[in-house]
XYZ file of C-alpha atoms in Angstrom:
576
model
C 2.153 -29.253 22.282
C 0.856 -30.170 25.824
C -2.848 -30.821 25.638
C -5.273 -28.835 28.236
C -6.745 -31.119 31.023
C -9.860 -31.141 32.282
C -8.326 -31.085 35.922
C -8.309 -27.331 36.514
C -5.018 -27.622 39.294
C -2.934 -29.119 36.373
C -3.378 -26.316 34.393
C -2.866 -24.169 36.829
C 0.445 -25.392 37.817
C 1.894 -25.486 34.394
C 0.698 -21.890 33.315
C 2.062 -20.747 36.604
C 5.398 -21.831 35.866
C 5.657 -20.235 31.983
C 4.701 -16.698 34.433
C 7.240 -16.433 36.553
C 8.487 -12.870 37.291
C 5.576 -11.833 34.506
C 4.199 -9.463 37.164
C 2.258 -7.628 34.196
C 0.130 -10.993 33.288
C -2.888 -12.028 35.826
C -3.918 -15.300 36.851
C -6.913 -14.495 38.792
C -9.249 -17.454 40.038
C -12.979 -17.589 39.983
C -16.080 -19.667 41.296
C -18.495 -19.707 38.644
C -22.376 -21.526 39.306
C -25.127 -20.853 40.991
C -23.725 -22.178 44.274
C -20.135 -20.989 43.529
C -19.054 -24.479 43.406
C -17.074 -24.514 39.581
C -13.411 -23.662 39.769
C -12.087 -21.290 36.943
C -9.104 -19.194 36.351
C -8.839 -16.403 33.964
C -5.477 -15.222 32.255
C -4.859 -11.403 30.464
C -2.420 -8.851 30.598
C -3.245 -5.997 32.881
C -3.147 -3.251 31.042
C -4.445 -5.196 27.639
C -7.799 -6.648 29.241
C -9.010 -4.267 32.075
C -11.813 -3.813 34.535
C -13.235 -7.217 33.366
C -16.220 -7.581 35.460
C -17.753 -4.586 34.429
C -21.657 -4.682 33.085
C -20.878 -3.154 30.105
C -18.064 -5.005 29.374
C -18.206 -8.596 27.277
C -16.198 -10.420 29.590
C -17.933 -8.980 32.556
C -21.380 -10.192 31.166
C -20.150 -13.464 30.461
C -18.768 -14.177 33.994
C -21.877 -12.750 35.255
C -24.346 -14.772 33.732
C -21.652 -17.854 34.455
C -22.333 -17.254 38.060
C -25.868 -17.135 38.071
C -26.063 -20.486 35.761
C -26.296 -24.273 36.911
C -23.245 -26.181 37.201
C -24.321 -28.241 34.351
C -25.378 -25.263 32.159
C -22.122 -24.062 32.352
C -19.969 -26.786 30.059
C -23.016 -26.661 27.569
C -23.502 -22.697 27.049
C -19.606 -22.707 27.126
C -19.038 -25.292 24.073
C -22.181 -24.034 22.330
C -21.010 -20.296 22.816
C -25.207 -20.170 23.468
C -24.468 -16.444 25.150
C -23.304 -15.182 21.878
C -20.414 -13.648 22.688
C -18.340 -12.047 19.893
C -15.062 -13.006 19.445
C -15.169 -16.378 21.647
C -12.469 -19.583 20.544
C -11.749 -22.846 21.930
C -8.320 -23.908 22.334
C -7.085 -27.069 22.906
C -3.505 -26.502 23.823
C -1.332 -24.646 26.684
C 0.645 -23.206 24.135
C -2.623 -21.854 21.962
C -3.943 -20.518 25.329
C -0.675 -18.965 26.072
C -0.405 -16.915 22.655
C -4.152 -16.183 22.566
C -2.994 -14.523 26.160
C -0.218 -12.594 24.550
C -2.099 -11.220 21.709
C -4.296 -8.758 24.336
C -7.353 -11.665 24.911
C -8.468 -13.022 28.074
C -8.018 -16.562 28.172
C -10.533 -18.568 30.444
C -10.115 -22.238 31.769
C -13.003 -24.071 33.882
C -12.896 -27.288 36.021
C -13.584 -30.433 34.525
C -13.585 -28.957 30.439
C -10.428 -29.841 28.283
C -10.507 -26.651 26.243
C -9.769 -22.745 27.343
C -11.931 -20.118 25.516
C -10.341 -16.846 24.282
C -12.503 -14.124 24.843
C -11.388 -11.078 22.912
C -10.952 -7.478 24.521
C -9.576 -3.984 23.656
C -5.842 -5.577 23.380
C -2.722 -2.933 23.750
C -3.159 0.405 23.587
C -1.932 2.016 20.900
C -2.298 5.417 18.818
C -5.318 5.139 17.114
C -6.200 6.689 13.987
C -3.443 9.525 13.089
C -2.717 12.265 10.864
C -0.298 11.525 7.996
C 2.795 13.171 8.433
C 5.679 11.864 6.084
C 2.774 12.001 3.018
C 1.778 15.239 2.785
C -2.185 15.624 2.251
C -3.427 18.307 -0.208
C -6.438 16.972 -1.109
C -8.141 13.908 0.140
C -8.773 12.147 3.069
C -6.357 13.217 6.150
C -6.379 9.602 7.879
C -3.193 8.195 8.589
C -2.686 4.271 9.284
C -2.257 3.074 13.214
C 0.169 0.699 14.714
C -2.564 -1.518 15.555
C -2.861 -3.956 12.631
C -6.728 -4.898 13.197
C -6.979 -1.237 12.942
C -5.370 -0.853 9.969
C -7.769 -3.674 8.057
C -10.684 -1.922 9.241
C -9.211 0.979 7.367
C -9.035 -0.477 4.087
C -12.311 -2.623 4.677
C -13.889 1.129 5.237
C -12.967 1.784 1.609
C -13.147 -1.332 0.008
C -16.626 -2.551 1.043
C -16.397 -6.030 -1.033
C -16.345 -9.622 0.158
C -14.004 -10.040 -2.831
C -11.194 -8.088 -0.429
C -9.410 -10.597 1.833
C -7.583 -10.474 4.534
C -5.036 -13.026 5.430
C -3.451 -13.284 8.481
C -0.007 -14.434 9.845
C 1.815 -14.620 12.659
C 5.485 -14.171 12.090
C 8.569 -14.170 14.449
C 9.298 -16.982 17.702
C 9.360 -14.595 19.954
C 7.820 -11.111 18.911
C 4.372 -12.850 17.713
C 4.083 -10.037 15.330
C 0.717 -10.129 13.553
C 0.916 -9.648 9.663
C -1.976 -9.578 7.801
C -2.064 -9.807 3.554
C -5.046 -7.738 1.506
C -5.926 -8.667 -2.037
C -8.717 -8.180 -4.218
C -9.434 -12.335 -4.882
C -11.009 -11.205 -8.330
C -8.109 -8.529 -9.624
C -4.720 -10.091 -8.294
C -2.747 -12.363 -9.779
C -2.377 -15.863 -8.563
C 0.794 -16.985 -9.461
C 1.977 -13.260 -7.578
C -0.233 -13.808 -4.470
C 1.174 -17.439 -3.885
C 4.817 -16.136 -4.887
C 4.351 -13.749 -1.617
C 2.865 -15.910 0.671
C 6.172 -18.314 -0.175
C 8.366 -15.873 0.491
C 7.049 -14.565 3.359
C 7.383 -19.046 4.684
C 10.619 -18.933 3.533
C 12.560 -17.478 6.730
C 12.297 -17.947 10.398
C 13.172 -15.007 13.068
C 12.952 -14.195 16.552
C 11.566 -10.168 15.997
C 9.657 -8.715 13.097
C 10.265 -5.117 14.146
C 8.406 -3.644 11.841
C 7.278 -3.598 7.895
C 10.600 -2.563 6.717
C 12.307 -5.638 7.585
C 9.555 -8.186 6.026
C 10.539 -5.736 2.931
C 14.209 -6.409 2.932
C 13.849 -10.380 3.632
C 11.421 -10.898 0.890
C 12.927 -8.651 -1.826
C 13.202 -9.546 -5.306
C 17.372 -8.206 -5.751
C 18.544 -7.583 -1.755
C 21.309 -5.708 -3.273
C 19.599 -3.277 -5.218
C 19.303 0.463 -3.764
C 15.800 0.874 -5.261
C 12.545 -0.069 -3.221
C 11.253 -3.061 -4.906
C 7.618 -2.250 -2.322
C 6.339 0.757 -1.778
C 5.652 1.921 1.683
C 2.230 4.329 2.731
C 1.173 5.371 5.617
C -2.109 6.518 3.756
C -5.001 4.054 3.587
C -6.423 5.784 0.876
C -3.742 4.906 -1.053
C -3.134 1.303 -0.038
C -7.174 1.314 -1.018
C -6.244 2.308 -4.623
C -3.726 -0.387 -4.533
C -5.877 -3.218 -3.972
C -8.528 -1.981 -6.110
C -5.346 -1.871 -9.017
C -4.823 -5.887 -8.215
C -1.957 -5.265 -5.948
C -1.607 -6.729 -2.347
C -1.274 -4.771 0.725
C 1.106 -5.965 3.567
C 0.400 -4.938 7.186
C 2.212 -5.277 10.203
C 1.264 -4.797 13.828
C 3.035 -1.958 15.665
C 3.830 -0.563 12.398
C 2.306 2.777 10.664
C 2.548 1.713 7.224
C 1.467 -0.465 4.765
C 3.193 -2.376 2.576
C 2.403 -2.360 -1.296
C 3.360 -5.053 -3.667
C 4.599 -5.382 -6.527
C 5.446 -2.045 -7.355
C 7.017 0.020 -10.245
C 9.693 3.014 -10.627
C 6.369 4.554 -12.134
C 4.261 3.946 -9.202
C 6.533 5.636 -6.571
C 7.081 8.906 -8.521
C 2.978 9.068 -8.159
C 0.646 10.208 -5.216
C -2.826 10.027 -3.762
C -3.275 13.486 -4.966
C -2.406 12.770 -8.743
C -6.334 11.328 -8.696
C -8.093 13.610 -7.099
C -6.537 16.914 -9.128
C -6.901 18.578 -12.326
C -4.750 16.176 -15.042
C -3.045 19.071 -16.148
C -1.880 20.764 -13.093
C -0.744 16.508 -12.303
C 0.920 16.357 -15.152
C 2.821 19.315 -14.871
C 3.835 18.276 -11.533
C 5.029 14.600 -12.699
C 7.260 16.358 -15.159
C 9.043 18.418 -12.373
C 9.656 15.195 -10.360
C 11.043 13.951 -12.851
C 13.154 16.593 -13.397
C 14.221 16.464 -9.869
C 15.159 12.977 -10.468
C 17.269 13.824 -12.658
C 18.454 16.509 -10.957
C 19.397 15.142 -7.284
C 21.351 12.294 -9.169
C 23.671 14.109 -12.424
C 23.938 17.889 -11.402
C 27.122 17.697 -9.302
C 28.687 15.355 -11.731
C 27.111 17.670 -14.554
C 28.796 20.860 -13.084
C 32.433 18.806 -12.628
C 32.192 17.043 -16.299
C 31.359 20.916 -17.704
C 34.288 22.980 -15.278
C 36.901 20.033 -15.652
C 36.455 18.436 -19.280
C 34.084 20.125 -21.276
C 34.320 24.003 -21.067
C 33.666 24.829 -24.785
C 30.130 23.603 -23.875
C 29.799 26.807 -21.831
C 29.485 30.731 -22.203
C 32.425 32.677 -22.778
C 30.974 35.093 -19.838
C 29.781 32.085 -17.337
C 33.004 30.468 -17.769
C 34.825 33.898 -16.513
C 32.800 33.819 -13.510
C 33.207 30.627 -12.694
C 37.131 31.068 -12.681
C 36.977 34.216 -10.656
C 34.591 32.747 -8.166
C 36.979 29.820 -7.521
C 40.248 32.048 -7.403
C 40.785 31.691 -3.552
C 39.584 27.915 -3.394
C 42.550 26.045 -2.316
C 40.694 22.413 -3.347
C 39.787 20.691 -6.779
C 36.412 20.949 -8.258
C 35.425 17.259 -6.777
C 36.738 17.764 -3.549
C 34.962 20.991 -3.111
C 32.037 19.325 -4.073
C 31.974 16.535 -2.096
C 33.017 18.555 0.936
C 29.548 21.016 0.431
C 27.384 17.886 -0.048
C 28.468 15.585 2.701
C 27.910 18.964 4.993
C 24.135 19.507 3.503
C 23.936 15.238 4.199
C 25.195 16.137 7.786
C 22.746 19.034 8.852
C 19.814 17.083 6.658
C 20.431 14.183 9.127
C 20.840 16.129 12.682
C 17.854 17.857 11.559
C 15.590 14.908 11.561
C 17.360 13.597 14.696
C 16.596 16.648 16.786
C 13.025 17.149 18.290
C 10.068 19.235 16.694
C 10.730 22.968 15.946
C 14.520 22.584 16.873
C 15.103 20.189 13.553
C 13.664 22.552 11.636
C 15.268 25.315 13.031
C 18.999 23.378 12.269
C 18.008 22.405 8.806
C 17.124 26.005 7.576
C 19.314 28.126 9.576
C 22.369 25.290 9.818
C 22.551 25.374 5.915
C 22.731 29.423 5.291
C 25.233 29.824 8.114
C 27.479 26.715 6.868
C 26.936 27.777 3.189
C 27.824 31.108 3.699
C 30.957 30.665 6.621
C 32.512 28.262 3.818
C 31.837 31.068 1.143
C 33.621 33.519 2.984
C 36.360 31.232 4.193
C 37.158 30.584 0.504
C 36.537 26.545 1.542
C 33.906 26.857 -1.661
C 32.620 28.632 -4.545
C 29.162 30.570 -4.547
C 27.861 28.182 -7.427
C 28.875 25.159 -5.911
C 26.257 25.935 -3.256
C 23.804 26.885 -5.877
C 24.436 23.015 -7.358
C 24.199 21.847 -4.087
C 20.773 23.290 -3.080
C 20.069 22.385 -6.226
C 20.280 18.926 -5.828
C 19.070 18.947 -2.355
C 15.947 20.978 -3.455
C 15.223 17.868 -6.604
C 16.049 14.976 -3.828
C 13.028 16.719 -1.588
C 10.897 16.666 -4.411
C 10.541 12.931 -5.254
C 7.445 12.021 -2.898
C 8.886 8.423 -2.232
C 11.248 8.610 0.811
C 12.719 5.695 -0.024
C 13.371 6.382 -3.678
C 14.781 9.589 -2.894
C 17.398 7.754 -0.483
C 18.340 5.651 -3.874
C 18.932 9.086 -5.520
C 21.243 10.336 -3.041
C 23.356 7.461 -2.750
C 24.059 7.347 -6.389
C 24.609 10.606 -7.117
C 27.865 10.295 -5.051
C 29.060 7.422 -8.085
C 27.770 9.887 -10.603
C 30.195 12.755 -8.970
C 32.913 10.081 -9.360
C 32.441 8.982 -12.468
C 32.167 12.803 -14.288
C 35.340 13.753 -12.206
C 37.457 11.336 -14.074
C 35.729 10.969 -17.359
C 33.266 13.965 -17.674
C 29.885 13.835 -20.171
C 31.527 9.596 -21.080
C 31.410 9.006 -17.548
C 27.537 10.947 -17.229
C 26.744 8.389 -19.587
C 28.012 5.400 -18.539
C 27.067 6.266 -15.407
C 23.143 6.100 -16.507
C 23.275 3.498 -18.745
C 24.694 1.189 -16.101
C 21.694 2.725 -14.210
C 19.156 2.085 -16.414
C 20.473 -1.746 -17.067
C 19.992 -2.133 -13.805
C 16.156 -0.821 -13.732
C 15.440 -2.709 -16.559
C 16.694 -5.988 -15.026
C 14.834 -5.503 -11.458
C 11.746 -7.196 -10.979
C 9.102 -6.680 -8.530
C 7.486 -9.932 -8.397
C 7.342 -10.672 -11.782
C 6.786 -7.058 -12.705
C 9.483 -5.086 -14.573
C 10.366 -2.010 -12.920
C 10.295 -0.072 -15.440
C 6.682 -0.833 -16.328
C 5.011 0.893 -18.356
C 8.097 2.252 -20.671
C 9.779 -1.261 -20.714
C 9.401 -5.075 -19.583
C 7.722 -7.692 -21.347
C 4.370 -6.890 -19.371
C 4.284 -3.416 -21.453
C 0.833 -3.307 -23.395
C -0.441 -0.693 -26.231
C -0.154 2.067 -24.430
C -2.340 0.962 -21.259
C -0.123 2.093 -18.457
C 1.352 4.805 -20.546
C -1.940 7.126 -19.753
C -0.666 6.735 -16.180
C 2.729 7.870 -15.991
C 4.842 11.012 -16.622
C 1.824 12.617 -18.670
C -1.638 11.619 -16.966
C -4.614 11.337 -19.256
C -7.483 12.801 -18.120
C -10.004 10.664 -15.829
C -12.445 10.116 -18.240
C -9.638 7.908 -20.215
C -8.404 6.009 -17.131
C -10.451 3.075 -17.569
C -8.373 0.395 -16.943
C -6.495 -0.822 -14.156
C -2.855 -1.225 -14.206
C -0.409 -4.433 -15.032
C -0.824 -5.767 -12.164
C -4.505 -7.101 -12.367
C -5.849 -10.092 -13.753
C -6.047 -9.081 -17.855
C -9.464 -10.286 -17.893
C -10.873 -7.911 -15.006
C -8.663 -4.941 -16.011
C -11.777 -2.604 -16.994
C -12.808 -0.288 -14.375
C -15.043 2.568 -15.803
C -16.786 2.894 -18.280
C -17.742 6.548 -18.796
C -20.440 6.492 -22.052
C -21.971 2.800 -21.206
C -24.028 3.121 -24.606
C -21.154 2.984 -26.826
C -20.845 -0.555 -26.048
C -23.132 -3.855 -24.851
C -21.822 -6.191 -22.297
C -18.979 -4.126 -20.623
C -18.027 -5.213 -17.093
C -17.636 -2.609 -14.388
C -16.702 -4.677 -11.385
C -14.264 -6.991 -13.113
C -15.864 -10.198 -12.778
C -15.208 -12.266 -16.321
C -18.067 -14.094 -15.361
C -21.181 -12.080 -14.812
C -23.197 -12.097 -17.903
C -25.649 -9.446 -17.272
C -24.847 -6.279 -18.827
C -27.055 -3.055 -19.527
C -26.663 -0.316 -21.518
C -27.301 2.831 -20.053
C -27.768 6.450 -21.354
C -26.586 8.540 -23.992
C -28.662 7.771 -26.912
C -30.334 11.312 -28.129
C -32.783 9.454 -30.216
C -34.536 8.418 -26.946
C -33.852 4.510 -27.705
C -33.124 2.797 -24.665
C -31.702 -1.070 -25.334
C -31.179 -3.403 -22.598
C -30.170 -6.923 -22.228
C -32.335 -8.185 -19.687
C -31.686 -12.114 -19.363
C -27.877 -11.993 -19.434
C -27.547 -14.473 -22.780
C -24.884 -13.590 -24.984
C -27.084 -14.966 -27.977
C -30.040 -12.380 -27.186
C -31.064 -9.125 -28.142
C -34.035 -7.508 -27.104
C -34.758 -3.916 -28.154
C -37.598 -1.807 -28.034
C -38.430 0.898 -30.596
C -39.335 4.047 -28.066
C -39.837 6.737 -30.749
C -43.478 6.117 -31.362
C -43.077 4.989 -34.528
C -45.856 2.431 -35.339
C -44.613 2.248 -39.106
C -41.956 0.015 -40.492
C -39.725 3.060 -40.809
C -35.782 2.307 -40.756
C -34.833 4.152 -38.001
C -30.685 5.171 -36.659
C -29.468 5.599 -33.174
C -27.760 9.169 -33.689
C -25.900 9.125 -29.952
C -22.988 10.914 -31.281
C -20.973 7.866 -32.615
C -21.638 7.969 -36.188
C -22.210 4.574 -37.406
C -21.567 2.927 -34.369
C -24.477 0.926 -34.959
C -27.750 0.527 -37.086
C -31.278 -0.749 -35.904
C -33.531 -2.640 -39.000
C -37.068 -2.753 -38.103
C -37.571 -5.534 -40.645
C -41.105 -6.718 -40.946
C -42.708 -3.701 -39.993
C -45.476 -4.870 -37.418
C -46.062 -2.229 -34.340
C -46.700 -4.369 -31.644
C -43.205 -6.091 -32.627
C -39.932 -4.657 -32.234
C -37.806 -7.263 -33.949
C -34.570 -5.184 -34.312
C -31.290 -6.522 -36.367
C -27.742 -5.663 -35.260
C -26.248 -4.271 -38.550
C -22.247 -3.977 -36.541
C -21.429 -5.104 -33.156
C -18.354 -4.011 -31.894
């Protein structure tokens, strides 16, 4: 690293030669004091740091009240940062300076002082807040993340107003200087996982970090594995309710989602929505992607293992008009089928790849007029389109893009495997699937949490997952927080004492609230686990023995023992 000098000309010469040909990067030089007679430079992009001796600007005040100051005023309100301008740094090297510069900052040297001060500014432009597209929104809030990754932050932080929430940042790739920032809740994630990440995220070097999706592929658990082993959002919302769950959020600059991490075959058949709707009507809808699962990856192979292999299985009537719909078809069953689904693959993909309206329009209309033309040309059979839509319809259905894509390229080993050995091969064909799930690990997390993996626990995750209990019994977070800090709600507070809400194992002051019909209100007021002080509210001076009836029969029992009014002295018969 070269070391900035206090002569301002040396500087000068050295930046000027790493800007060669940069015609978009402005070296523009300055007399600063109240006789002009300081030499300064100041460095930015053009279109990152604009209009920068504006009033209203920060930069523009600074420089102004630079002009106006003493030469000797200058070095001191400079070091001391005594304007109190946001956002200011000293840097002590060229190269510092130099990627300060490139990250959108102004960068200013002065004659005669060793150090350049970044001054922040707007930086790029970029898109701003947008709507989410690829995540459809039914209910809940419509924000979408940016590319900008300081704007992204500020969209969690709006959600997650804690200290606890940190944000780590990262610069990653030698010559993209792509800004990554990790989120965790420092209370709810686990530490052994949050140091695993930031290893693996050390353990390669590259020239480009493009965007999220390859951090996700050089950091994966299995690289070989089909199946997302992070789950990708463009929601903040949701990345929210993954930090809150003890998971950590990955963002990357010029990137529109967020990475989250660990993650679960569980977690990507679920959705923002799921937690803001009716449990039934969530429930219901879990079961049908499910379905679909099933669905986009056996049907085909399901219809070829029942045609070629296992007829009997089949109506005597069905299995007529399944031979006189395939009279004219010149092909076997598996070539036929492969034929019909590697056309549906071809219009699904030039109907992403063609703008707006007109990918739609090729995707609708493409798939009638192909279906049908290969209908009438005998090419297929009417019910091997009705498997193929089918399929198609139960691949659409699974909300996680990139799960889906894991569907579709197995079912193609499914066909295969039913084509040679029918229902055997079905079954072989899932139980090598499901040996694989069960071996995948998302950073320490099974995959197949909550149904199998060593984390599994009593039925915890299980009220989160193909059947979703009702919110009232959601009141603990998932696997992946700390064990300790895994309570989240507590929705009768008087059924127990000392419950935490915020998940700090720590805290010691706990209250009980509400929910006692017998008007008895007991709270723990000095935060000792030793001490019990309860007050006797039913105006009865007496020594009468007297029962908290709050709905939880013998949940517990209050002694007034020496019967004095002016002392409640109260004995705890059961604790929980």
């Amino acid at each position: 690293m070269q070391n900035i000098s206090k002569e301002l000309s040396i500087n000068q010469s050295v930046i000027q030669n790493q800007l060669q040909n940069c015609d978009d990067i402005l070296l523009r030089p300055m007399k600063l004091g109240r006789f002009l007679t300081v030499d300064c430079f100041l460095i930015y992009i053009e279109t990152a740091v604009s209009n920068i001796m504006l009033e209203d600007s920060v930069i523009g005040k600074m420089l102004n009240h630079l002009k106006e100051a003493d030469d000797a005023e200058i070095y001191e309100e400079i070091s001391k940062n005594s304007l109190g301008v946001s956002d200011t740094k000293e840097l002590a090297s060229i190269e510092e300076a130099m990627a300060a510069m490139l990250a959108g900052n102004a960068v200013l040297f002065i004659d005669g002082y060793d150090k350049a001060i970044k001054i922040g500014s707007k930086g790029y432009p970029g898109a701003g807040v947008l709507r989410a597209e690829s995540e459809k929104v039914l209910r809940g809030s419509k924000e979408a993340f940016s590319e900008s990754v300081k704007v992204n932050s500020a969209l969690i932080r709006k959600r997650v107003r804690d200290t606890r929430l940190k944000v780590c940042e990262k610069m990653i790739g030698r010559y993209s200087g792509t800004m990554t920032a990790l989120l965790y809740m420092e209370n709810l994630v686990y530490p052994p996982v949050l140091e695993e990440i930031k290893q693996r995220m050390k353990s390669f070097e590259t020239d480009d970090l493009a965007d999220g999706g390859v951090l996700e592929h050089l950091t994966a658990d299995t690289w070989y594995s089909p199946f997302p082993q992070y789950q990708a959002t463009e929601r903040p919302d949701r990345a929210a309710m993954a930090v809150l769950a003890g998971q950590v959020v990955i963002l990357t600059d010029n990137s529109p989602e967020a990475l989250i991490l660990p993650t679960t075959c569980n977690s990507l058949f679920q959705t923002s929505d799921d937690y803001y709707r009716h449990f039934a009507i969530v429930s219901f809808l879990r079961l049908i992607r499910y379905l679909s699962a099933f669905l986009a990856i056996s049907l085909p192979g399901l219809y070829l293992a029942a045609t070629n292999f296992h007829t009997q299985i089949l109506p005597g009537n069905l299995i007529f008009s399944l031979a006189e719909a395939r009279a004219g078809v010149p092909f076997p069953s598996i070539i036929e089928v492969l034929f019909l689904e590697l056309s549906f693959e071809l219009l699904r993909e030039a109907g992403l790849r063609m703008p707006g309206p007109i990918g739609n329009t090729i995707g609708i209309v493409g798939g009638l007029i192909v279906g049908q033309a290969a209908v009438s040309a005998n090419l297929v059979s009417p019910i091997v389109v009705v498997i193929v839509a089918l399929t198609a319809l139960g691949s659409f259905s699974i909300p996680n893009e990139e799960l889906s894509e894991s569907f579709r390229l197995l079912k193609y080993g499914m066909i295969v495997l039913c084509a040679c050995f029918g229902v055997l091969g079905l079954l072989f064909g899932w139980f090598l699937l499901i040996v694989h799930l069960a071996g995948l690990k998302s950073f320490g997390i099974s995959y197949l949490a909550p149904y199998g993996g060593e984390t599994v626990e009593s039925g915890v995750g299980l009220k989160d997952s193909i059947v979703r209990w009702p919110s009232r019994s959601l009141t603990k977070r998932p696997i992946f927080a700390r064990k300790e800090n895994r309570r989240k709600m507590s929705v009768n507070p008087g059924e127990e004492d000392g419950r935490k809400m915020d998940g700090n194992a720590g805290e010691g002051n706990s209250q009980k609230m509400g929910g006692n019909a017998g008007g008895e209100d007991f709270q723990k007021m000095d935060g000792n686990a030793g001490e019990e002080n309860c007050r006797n509210k039913s105006g009865n001076p007496e020594g009468e023995d007297f029962q908290k009836m709050d709905g939880n029969a013998g949940d517990r029992n209050y002694r007034n023992k020496n019967g004095n009014a002016g002392k409640e002295d109260c004995d705890v018969s059961r604790k929980r």
